[in-house]
mmCIF file of C-alpha atoms in Angstrom:
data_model
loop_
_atom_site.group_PDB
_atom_site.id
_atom_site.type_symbol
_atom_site.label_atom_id
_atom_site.label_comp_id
_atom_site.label_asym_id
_atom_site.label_seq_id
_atom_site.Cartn_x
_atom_site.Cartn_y
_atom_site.Cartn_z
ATOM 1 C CA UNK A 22 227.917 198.014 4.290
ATOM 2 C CA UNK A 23 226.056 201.254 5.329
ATOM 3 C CA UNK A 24 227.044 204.412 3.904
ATOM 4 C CA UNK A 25 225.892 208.105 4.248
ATOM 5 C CA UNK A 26 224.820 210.218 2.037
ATOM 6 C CA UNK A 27 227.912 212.372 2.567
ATOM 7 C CA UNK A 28 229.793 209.298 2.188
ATOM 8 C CA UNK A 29 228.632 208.554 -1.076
ATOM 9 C CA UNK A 30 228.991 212.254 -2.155
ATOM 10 C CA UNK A 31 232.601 211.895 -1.137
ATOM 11 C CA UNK A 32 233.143 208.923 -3.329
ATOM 12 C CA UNK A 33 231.784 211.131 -6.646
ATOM 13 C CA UNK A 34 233.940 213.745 -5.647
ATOM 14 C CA UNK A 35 236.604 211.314 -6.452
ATOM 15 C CA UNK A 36 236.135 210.986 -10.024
ATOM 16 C CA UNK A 37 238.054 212.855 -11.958
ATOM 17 C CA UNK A 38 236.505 215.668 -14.538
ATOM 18 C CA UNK A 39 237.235 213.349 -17.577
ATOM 19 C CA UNK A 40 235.608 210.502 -15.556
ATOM 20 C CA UNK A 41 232.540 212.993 -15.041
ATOM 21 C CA UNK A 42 232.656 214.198 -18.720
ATOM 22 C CA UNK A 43 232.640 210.531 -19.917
ATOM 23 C CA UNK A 44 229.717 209.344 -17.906
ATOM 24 C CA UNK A 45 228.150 212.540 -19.100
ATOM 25 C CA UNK A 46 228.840 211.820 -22.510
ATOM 26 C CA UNK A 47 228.443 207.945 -22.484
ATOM 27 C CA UNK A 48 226.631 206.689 -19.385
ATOM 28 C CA UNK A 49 224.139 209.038 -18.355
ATOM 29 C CA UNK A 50 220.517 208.944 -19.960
ATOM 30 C CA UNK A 51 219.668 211.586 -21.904
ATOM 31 C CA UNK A 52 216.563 212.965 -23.833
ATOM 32 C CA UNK A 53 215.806 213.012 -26.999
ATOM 33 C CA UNK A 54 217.584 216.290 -27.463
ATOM 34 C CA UNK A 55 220.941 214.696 -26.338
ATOM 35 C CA UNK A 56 220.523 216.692 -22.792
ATOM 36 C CA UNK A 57 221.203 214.449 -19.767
ATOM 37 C CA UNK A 58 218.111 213.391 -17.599
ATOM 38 C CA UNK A 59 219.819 211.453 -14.962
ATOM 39 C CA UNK A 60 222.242 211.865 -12.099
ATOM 40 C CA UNK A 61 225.446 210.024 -11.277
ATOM 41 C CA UNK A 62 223.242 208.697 -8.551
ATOM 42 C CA UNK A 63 220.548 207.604 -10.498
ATOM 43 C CA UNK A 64 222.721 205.905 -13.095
ATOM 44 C CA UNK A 65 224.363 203.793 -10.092
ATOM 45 C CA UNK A 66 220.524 202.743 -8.973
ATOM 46 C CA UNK A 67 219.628 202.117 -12.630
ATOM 47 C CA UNK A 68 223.038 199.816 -13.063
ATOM 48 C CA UNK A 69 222.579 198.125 -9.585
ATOM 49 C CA UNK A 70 218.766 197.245 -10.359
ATOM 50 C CA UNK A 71 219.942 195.461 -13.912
ATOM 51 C CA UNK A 72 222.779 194.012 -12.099
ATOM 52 C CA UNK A 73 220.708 192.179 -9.777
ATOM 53 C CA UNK A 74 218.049 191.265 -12.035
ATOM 54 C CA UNK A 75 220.176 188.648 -13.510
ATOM 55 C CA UNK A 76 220.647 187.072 -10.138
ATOM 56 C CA UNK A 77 216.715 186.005 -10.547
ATOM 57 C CA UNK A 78 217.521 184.130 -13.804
ATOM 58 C CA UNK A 79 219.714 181.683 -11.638
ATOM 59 C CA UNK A 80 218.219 181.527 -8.244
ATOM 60 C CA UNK A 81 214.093 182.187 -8.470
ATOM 61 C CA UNK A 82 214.074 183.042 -4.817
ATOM 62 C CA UNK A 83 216.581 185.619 -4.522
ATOM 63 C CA UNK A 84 216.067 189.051 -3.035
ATOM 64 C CA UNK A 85 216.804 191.407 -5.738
ATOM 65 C CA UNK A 86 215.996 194.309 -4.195
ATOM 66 C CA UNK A 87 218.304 193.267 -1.379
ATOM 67 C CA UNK A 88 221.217 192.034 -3.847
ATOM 68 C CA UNK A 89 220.627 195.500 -5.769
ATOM 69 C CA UNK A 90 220.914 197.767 -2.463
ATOM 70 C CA UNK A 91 224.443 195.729 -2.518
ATOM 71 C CA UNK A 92 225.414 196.471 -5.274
ATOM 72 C CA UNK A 93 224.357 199.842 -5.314
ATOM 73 C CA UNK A 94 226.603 200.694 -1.943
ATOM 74 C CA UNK A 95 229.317 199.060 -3.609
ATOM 75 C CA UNK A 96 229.094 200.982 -7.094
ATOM 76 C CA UNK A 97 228.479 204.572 -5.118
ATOM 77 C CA UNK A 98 231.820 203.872 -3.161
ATOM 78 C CA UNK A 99 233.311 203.272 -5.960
ATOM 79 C CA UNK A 100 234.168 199.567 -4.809
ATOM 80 C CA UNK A 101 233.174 197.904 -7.891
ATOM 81 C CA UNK A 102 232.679 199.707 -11.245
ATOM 82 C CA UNK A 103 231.033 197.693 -13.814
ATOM 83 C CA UNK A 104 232.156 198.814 -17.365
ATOM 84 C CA UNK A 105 231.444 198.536 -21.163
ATOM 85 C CA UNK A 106 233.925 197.730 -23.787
ATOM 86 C CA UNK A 107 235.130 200.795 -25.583
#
């Protein structure tokens, strides 16, 4: 599934401010100073890339770049959101 850019913006602005205020405080990267050095965006990439990776433990041929652009469309429209235990 394609998406725009606006589309994808869209799909942020659905997160609520606690859900921005926990990925701030619990997803994001941050420096060494505790100040964030990563974008909502660039957390989905960074989740999406070690999402696919796996895929290459199981299948030696598989396109992981492809299988991460899929999972990166579905994780910015907020179509599948991969979690930690609390």
């Amino acid at each position: 599934m394609d998406t725009t850019l606006q589309d994808r913006e869209s799909a942020l602005d659905l997160l609520s401010e606690n859900a921005m205020t926990v990925l701030k405080s619990r997803y994001l990267k941050k420096d060494e100073n505790g100040r964030v050095i990563e974008t909502s965006d660039e957390m989905f990439h960074r989740v999406a890339s070690s999402i696919a990776k796996i895929d290459a433990l199981y299948d030696p041929n598989a396109d992981i770049e492809k299988i991460k652009n899929e999972f990166y469309e579905m994780i910015s429209n907020l179509e599948f959101l991969p979690n930690s235990p609390t």
